PDB file of C-alpha atoms in Angstrom:
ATOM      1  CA  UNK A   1       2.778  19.818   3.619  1.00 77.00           C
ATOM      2  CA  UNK A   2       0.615  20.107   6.696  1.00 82.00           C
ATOM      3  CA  UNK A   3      -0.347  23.767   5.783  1.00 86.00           C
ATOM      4  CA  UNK A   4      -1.163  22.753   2.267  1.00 88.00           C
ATOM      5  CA  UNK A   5       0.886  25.043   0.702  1.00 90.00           C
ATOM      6  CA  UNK A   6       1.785  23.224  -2.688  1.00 92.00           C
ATOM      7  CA  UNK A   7       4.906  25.462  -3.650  1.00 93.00           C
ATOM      8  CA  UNK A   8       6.157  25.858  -1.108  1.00 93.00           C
ATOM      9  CA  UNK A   9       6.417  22.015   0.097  1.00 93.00           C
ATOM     10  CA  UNK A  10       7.929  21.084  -3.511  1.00 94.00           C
ATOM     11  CA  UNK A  11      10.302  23.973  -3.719  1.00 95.00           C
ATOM     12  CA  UNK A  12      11.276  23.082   0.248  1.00 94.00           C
ATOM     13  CA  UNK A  13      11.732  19.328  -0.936  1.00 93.00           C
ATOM     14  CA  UNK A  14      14.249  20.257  -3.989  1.00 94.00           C
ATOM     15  CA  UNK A  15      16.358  22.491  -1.724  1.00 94.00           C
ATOM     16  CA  UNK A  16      16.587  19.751   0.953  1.00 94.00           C
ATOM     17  CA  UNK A  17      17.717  17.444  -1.817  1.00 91.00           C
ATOM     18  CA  UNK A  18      20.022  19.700  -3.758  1.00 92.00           C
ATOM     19  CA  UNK A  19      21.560  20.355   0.029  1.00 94.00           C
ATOM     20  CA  UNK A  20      22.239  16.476   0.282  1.00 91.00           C
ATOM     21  CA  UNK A  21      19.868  15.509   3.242  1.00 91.00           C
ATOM     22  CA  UNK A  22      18.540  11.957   2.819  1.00 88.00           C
ATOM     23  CA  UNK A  23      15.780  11.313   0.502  1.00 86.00           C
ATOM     24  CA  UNK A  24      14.708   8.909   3.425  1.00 81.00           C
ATOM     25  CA  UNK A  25      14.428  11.510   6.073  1.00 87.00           C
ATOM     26  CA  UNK A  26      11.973  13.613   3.673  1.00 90.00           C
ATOM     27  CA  UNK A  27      10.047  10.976   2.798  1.00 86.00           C
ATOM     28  CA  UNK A  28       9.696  10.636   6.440  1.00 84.00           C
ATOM     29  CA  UNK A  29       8.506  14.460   6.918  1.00 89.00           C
ATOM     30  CA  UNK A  30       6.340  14.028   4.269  1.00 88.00           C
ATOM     31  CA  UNK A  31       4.776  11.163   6.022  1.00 82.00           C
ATOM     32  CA  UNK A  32       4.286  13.263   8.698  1.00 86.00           C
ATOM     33  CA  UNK A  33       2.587  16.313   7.000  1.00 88.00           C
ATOM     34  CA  UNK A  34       0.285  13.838   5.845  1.00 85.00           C
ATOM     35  CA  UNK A  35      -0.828  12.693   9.001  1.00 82.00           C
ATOM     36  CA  UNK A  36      -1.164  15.764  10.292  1.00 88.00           C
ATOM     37  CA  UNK A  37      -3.536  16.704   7.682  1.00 86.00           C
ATOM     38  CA  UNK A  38      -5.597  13.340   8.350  1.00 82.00           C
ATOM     39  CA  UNK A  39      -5.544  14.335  11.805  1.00 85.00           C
ATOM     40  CA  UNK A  40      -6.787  17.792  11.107  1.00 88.00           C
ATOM     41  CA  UNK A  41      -9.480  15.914   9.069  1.00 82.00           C
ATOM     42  CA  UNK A  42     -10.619  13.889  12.242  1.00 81.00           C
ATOM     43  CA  UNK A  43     -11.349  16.876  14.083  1.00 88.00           C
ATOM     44  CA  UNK A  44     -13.058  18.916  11.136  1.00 90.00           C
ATOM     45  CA  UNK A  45     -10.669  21.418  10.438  1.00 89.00           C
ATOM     46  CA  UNK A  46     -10.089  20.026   7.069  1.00 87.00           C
ATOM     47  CA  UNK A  47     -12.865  18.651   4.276  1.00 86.00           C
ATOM     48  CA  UNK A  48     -12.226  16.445   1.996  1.00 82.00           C
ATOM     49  CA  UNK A  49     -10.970  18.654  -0.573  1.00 88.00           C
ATOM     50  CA  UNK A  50      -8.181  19.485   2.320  1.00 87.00           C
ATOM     51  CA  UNK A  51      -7.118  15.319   1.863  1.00 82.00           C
ATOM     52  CA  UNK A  52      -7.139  15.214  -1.906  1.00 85.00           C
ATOM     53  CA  UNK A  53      -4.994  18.521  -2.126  1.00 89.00           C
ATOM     54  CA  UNK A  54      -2.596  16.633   0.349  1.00 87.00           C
ATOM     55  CA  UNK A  55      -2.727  13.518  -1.694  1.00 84.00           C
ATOM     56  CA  UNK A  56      -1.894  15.514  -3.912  1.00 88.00           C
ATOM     57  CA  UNK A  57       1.144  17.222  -3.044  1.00 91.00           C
ATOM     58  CA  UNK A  58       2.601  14.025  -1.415  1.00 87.00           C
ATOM     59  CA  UNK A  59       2.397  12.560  -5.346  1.00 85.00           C
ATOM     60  CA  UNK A  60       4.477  15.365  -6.255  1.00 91.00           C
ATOM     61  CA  UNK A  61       6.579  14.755  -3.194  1.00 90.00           C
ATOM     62  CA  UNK A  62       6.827  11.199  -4.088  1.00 86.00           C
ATOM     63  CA  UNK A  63       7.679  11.441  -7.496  1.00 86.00           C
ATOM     64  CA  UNK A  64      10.485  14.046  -6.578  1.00 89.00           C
ATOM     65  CA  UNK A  65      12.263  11.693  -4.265  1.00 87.00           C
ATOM     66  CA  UNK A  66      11.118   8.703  -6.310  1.00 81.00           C
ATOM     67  CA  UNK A  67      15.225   8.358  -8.362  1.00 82.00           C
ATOM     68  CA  UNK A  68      17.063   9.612  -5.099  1.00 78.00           C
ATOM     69  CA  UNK A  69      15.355   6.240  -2.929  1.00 73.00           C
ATOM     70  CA  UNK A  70      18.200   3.154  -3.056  1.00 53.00           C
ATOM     71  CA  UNK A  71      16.113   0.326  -3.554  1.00 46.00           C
ATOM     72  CA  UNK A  72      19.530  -1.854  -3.283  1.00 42.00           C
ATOM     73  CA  UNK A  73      23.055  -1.817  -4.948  1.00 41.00           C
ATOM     74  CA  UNK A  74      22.488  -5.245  -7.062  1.00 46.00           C
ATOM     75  CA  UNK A  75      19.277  -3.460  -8.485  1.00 51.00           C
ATOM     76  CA  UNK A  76      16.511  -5.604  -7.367  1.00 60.00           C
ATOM     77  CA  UNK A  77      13.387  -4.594  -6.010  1.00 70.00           C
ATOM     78  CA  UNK A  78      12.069  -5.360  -2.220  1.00 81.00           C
ATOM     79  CA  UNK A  79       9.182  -7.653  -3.500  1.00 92.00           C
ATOM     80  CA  UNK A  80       6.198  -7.499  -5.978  1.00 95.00           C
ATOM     81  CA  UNK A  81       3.305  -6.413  -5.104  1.00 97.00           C
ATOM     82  CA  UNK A  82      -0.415  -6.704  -6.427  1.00 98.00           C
ATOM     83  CA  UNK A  83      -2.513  -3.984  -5.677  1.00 98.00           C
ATOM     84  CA  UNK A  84      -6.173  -2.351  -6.370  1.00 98.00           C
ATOM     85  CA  UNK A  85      -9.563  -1.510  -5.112  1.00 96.00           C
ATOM     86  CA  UNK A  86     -11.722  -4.423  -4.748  1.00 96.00           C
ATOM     87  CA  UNK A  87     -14.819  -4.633  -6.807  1.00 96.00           C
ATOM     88  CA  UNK A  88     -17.887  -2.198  -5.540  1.00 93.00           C
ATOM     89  CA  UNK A  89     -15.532   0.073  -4.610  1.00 92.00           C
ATOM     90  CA  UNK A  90     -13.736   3.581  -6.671  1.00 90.00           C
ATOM     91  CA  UNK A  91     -11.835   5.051  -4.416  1.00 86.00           C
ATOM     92  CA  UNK A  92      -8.173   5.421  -5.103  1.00 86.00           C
ATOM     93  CA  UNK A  93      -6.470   7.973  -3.304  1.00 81.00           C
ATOM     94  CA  UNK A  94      -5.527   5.865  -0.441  1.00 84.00           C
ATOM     95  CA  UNK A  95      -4.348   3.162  -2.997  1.00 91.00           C
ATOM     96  CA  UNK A  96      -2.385   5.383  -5.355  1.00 88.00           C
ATOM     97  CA  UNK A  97      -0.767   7.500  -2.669  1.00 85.00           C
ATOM     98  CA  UNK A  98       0.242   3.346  -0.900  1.00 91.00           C
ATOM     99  CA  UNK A  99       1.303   2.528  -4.888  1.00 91.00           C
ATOM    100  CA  UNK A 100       4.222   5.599  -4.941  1.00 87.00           C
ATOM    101  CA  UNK A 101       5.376   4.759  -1.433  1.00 87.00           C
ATOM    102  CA  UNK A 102       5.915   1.244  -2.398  1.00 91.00           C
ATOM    103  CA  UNK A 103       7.436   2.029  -5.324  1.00 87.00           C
ATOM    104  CA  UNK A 104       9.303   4.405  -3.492  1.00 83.00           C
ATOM    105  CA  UNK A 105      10.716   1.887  -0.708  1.00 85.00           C
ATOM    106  CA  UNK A 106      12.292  -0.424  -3.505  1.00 86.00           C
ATOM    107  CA  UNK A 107       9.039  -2.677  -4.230  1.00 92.00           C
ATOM    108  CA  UNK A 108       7.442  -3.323  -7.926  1.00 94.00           C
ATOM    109  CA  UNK A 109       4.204  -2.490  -8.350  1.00 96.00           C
ATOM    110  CA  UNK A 110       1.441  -3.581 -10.697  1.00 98.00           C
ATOM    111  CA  UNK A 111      -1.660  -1.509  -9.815  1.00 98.00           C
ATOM    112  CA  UNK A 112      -5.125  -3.033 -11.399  1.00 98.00           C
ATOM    113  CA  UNK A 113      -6.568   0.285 -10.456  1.00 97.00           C
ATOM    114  CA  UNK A 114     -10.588   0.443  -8.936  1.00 96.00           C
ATOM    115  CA  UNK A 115     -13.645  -1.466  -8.791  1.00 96.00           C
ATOM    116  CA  UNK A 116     -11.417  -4.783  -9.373  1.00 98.00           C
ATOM    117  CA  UNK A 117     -13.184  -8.213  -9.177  1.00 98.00           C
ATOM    118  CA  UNK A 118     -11.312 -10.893  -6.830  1.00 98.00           C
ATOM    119  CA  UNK A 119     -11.232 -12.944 -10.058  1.00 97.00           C
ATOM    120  CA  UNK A 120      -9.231 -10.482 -12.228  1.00 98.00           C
ATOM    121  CA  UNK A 121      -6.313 -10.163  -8.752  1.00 98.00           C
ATOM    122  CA  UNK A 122      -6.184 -14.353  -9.646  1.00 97.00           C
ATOM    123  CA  UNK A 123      -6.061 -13.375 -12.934  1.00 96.00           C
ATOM    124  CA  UNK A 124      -2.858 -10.931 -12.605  1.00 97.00           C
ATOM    125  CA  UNK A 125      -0.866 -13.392 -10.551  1.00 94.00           C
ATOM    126  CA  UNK A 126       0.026 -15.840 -13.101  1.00 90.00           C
ATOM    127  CA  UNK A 127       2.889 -13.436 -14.672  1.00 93.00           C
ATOM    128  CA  UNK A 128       3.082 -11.087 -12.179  1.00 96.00           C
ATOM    129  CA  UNK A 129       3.407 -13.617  -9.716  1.00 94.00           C
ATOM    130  CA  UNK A 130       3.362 -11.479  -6.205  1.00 96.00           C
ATOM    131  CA  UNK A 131       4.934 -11.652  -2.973  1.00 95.00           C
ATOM    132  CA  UNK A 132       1.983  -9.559  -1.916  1.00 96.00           C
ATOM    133  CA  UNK A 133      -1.639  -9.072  -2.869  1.00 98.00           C
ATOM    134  CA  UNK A 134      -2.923  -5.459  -1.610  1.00 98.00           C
ATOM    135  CA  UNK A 135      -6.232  -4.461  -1.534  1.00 97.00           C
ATOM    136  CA  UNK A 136      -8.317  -1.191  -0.565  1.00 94.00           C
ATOM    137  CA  UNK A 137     -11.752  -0.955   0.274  1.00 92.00           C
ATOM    138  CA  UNK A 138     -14.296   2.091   1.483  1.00 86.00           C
ATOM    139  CA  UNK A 139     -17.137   0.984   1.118  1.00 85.00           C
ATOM    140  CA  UNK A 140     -18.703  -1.645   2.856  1.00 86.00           C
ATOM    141  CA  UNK A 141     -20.492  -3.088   0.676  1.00 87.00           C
ATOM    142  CA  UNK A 142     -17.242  -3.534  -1.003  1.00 91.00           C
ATOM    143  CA  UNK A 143     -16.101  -5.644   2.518  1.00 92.00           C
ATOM    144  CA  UNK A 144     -17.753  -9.208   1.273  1.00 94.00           C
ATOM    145  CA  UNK A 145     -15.436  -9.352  -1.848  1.00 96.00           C
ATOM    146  CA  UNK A 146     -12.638  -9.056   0.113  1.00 96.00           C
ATOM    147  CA  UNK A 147     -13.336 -12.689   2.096  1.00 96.00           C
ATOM    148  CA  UNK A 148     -13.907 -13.737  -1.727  1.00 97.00           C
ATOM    149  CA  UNK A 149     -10.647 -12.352  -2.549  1.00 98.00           C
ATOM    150  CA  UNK A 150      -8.598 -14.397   0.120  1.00 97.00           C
ATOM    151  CA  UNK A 151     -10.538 -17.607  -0.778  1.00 97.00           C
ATOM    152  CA  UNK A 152      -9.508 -17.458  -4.317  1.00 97.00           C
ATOM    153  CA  UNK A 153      -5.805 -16.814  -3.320  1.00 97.00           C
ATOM    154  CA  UNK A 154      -6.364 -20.038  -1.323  1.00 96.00           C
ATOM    155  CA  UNK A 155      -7.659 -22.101  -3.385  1.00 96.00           C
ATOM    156  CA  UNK A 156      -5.748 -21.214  -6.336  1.00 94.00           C
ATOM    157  CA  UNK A 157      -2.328 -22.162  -3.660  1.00 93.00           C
ATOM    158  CA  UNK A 158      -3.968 -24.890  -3.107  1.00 94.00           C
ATOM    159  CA  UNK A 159      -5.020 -26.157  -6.971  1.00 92.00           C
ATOM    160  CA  UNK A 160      -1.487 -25.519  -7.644  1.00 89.00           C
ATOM    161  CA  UNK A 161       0.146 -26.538  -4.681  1.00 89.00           C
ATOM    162  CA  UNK A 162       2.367 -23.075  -4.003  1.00 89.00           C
ATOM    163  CA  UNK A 163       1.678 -21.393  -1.446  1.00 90.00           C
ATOM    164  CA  UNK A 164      -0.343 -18.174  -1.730  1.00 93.00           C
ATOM    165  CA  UNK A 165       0.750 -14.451  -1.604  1.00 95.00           C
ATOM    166  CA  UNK A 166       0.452 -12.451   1.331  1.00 95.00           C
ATOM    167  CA  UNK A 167      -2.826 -10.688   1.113  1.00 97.00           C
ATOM    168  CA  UNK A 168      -2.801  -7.217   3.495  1.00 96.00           C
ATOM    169  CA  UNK A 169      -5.835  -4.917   3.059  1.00 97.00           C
ATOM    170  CA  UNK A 170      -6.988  -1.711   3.780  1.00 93.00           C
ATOM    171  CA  UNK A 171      -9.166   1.347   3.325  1.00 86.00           C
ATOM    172  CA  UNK A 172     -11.006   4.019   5.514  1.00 77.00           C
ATOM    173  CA  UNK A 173     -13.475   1.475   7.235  1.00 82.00           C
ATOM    174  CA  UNK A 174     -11.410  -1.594   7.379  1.00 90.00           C
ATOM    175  CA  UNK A 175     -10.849  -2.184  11.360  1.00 91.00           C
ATOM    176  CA  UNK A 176     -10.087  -5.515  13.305  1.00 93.00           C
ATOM    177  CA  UNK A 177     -13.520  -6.687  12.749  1.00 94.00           C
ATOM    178  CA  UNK A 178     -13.417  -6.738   8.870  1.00 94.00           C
ATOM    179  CA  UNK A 179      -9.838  -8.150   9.243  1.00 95.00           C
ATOM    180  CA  UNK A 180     -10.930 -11.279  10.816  1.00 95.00           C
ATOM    181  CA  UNK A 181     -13.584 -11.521   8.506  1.00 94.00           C
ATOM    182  CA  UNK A 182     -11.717 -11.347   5.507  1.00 95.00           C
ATOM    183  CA  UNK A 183      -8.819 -13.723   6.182  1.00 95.00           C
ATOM    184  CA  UNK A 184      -6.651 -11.661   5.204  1.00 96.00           C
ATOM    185  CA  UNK A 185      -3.076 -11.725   6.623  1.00 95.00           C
ATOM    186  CA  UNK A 186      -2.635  -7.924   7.858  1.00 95.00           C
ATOM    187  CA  UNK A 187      -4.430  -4.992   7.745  1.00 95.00           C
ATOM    188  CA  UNK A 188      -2.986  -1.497   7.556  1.00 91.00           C
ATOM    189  CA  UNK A 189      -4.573   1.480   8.777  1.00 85.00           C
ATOM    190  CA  UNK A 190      -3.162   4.073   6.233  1.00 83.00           C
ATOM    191  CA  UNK A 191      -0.642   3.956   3.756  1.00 84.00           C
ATOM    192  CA  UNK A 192       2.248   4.386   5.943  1.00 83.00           C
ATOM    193  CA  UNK A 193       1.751   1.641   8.082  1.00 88.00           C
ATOM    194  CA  UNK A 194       1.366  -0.466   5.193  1.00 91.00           C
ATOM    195  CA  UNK A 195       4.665   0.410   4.302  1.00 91.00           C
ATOM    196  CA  UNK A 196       6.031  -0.864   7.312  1.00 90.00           C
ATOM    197  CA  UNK A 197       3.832  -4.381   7.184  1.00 94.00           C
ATOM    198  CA  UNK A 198       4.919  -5.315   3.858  1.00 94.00           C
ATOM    199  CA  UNK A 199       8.254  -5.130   4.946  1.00 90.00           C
ATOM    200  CA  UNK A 200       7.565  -6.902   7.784  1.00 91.00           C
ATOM    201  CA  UNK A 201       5.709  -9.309   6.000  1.00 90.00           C
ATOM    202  CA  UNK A 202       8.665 -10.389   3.827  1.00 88.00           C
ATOM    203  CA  UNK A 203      11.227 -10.648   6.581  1.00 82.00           C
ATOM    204  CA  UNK A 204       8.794 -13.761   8.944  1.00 75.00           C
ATOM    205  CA  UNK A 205       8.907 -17.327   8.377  1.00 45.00           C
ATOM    206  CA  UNK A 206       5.586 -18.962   7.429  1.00 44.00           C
ATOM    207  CA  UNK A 207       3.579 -19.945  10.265  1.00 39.00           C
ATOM    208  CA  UNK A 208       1.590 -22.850  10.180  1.00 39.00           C
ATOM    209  CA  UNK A 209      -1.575 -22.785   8.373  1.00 37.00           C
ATOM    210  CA  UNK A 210      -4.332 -21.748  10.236  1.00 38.00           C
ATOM    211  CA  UNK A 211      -2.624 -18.968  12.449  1.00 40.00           C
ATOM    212  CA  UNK A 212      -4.325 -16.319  11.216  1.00 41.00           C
ATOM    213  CA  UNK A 213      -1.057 -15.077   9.700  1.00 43.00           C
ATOM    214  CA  UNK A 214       0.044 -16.080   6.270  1.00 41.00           C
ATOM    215  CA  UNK A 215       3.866 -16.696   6.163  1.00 40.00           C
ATOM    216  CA  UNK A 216       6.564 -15.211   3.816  1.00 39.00           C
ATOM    217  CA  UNK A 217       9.521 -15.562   1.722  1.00 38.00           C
ATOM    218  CA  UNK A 218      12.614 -14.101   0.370  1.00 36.00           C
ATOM    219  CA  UNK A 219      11.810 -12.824  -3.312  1.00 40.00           C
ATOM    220  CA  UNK A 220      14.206 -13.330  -5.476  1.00 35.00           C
ATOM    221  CA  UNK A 221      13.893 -10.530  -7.793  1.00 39.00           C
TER     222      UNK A 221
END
């Protein structure tokens, strides 16, 4: 994965399968290769085209170990989850390679895709009706629509008198800063640590309102 060789990674992936190791534990290398080719990024060694030919193969990687993944003996998935890149913004390999390890770790996934207003997430969430509202931004003049995102989410809770979906977002530039600015409940860093936060996420009580953290619950299917 790390060395980019496409091939070789898939053909490596089957084997490992066909042999019986977990479809866990390669997700987990995987994860790993990828990281290592985002830290190669960082210090130059790899362009962009380096990052999209990983994205790439991690797809593949994905979609290989997609049917071998439990996602739970009664059949249900982890949660639902909401996801796309806010309006302003195109980007989507971050968001799609975040869509297949979701879908991969048991959760459903309805992906709006890029360049999505706030008002069309509100839209969505009548019959979709998520545990968790993702979204990815890049660009930051893409950053002010996600504060209008989480306001919508709020007052639509509040119109209705539900409470909201978790809202976790994320993107290249997103850092603490932008996370306190949008109100959002989380923010990952990369794809794999949003993994980890929705999961999170969905296991906490609800905190009173006003935290800073946006409480969860249970989903039921």
């Amino acid at each position: 994965m790390a060395n980019l060789r496409e091939e070789e990674a898939l053909l490596a992936i089957k084997g490992f399968l066909g042999a019986g190791v977990p479809p866990a534990e390669l997700l987990s290398a995987c994860q790993k290769g990828m990281r290592l080719v985002g830290a190669m990024h960082e210090k130059g060694k790899y362009y962009i085209a380096g990052l999209i030919m990983a994205g790439e193969i991690m797809r593949q990687a994905v979609d290989l170990l997609r049917p071998a993944m439990v996602t739970g003996g009664d059949g249900k998935t982890f949660g639902r989850v909401l996801l796309g890149t806010i309006e302003g913004d195109i980007h989507d390999i971050g968001k799609n390679l975040f869509r297949d390890l979701l879908e991969c770790h048991g959760f459903k996934v309805l992906d709006l895709g890029v360049d999505v207003p706030p008002a069309e997430f509100i839209a969505a969430q009548s019959d979709f009706k998520p545990h968790l509202v993702a979204a990815s931004a890049l660009i930051t003049d893409s950053f002010a629509h996600l504060r209008e995102l989480v306001q919508l989410f709020e007052d639509a809770a509040r119109s209705r008198q539900e409470r909201r979906p978790f809202i976790l977002i994320g993107g290249g530039q997103v850092d603490e800063r932008i996370f306190r600015m949008s109100g959002a409940d989380q923010w990952g860093e990369d794809a794999f640590s949003g993994i980890h936060i929705c999961q999170k996420l969905l296991r906490e009580s609800r905190p009173k309102r006003g935290s800073g953290k946006q409480g969860a619950f249970i989903p039921n299917s």
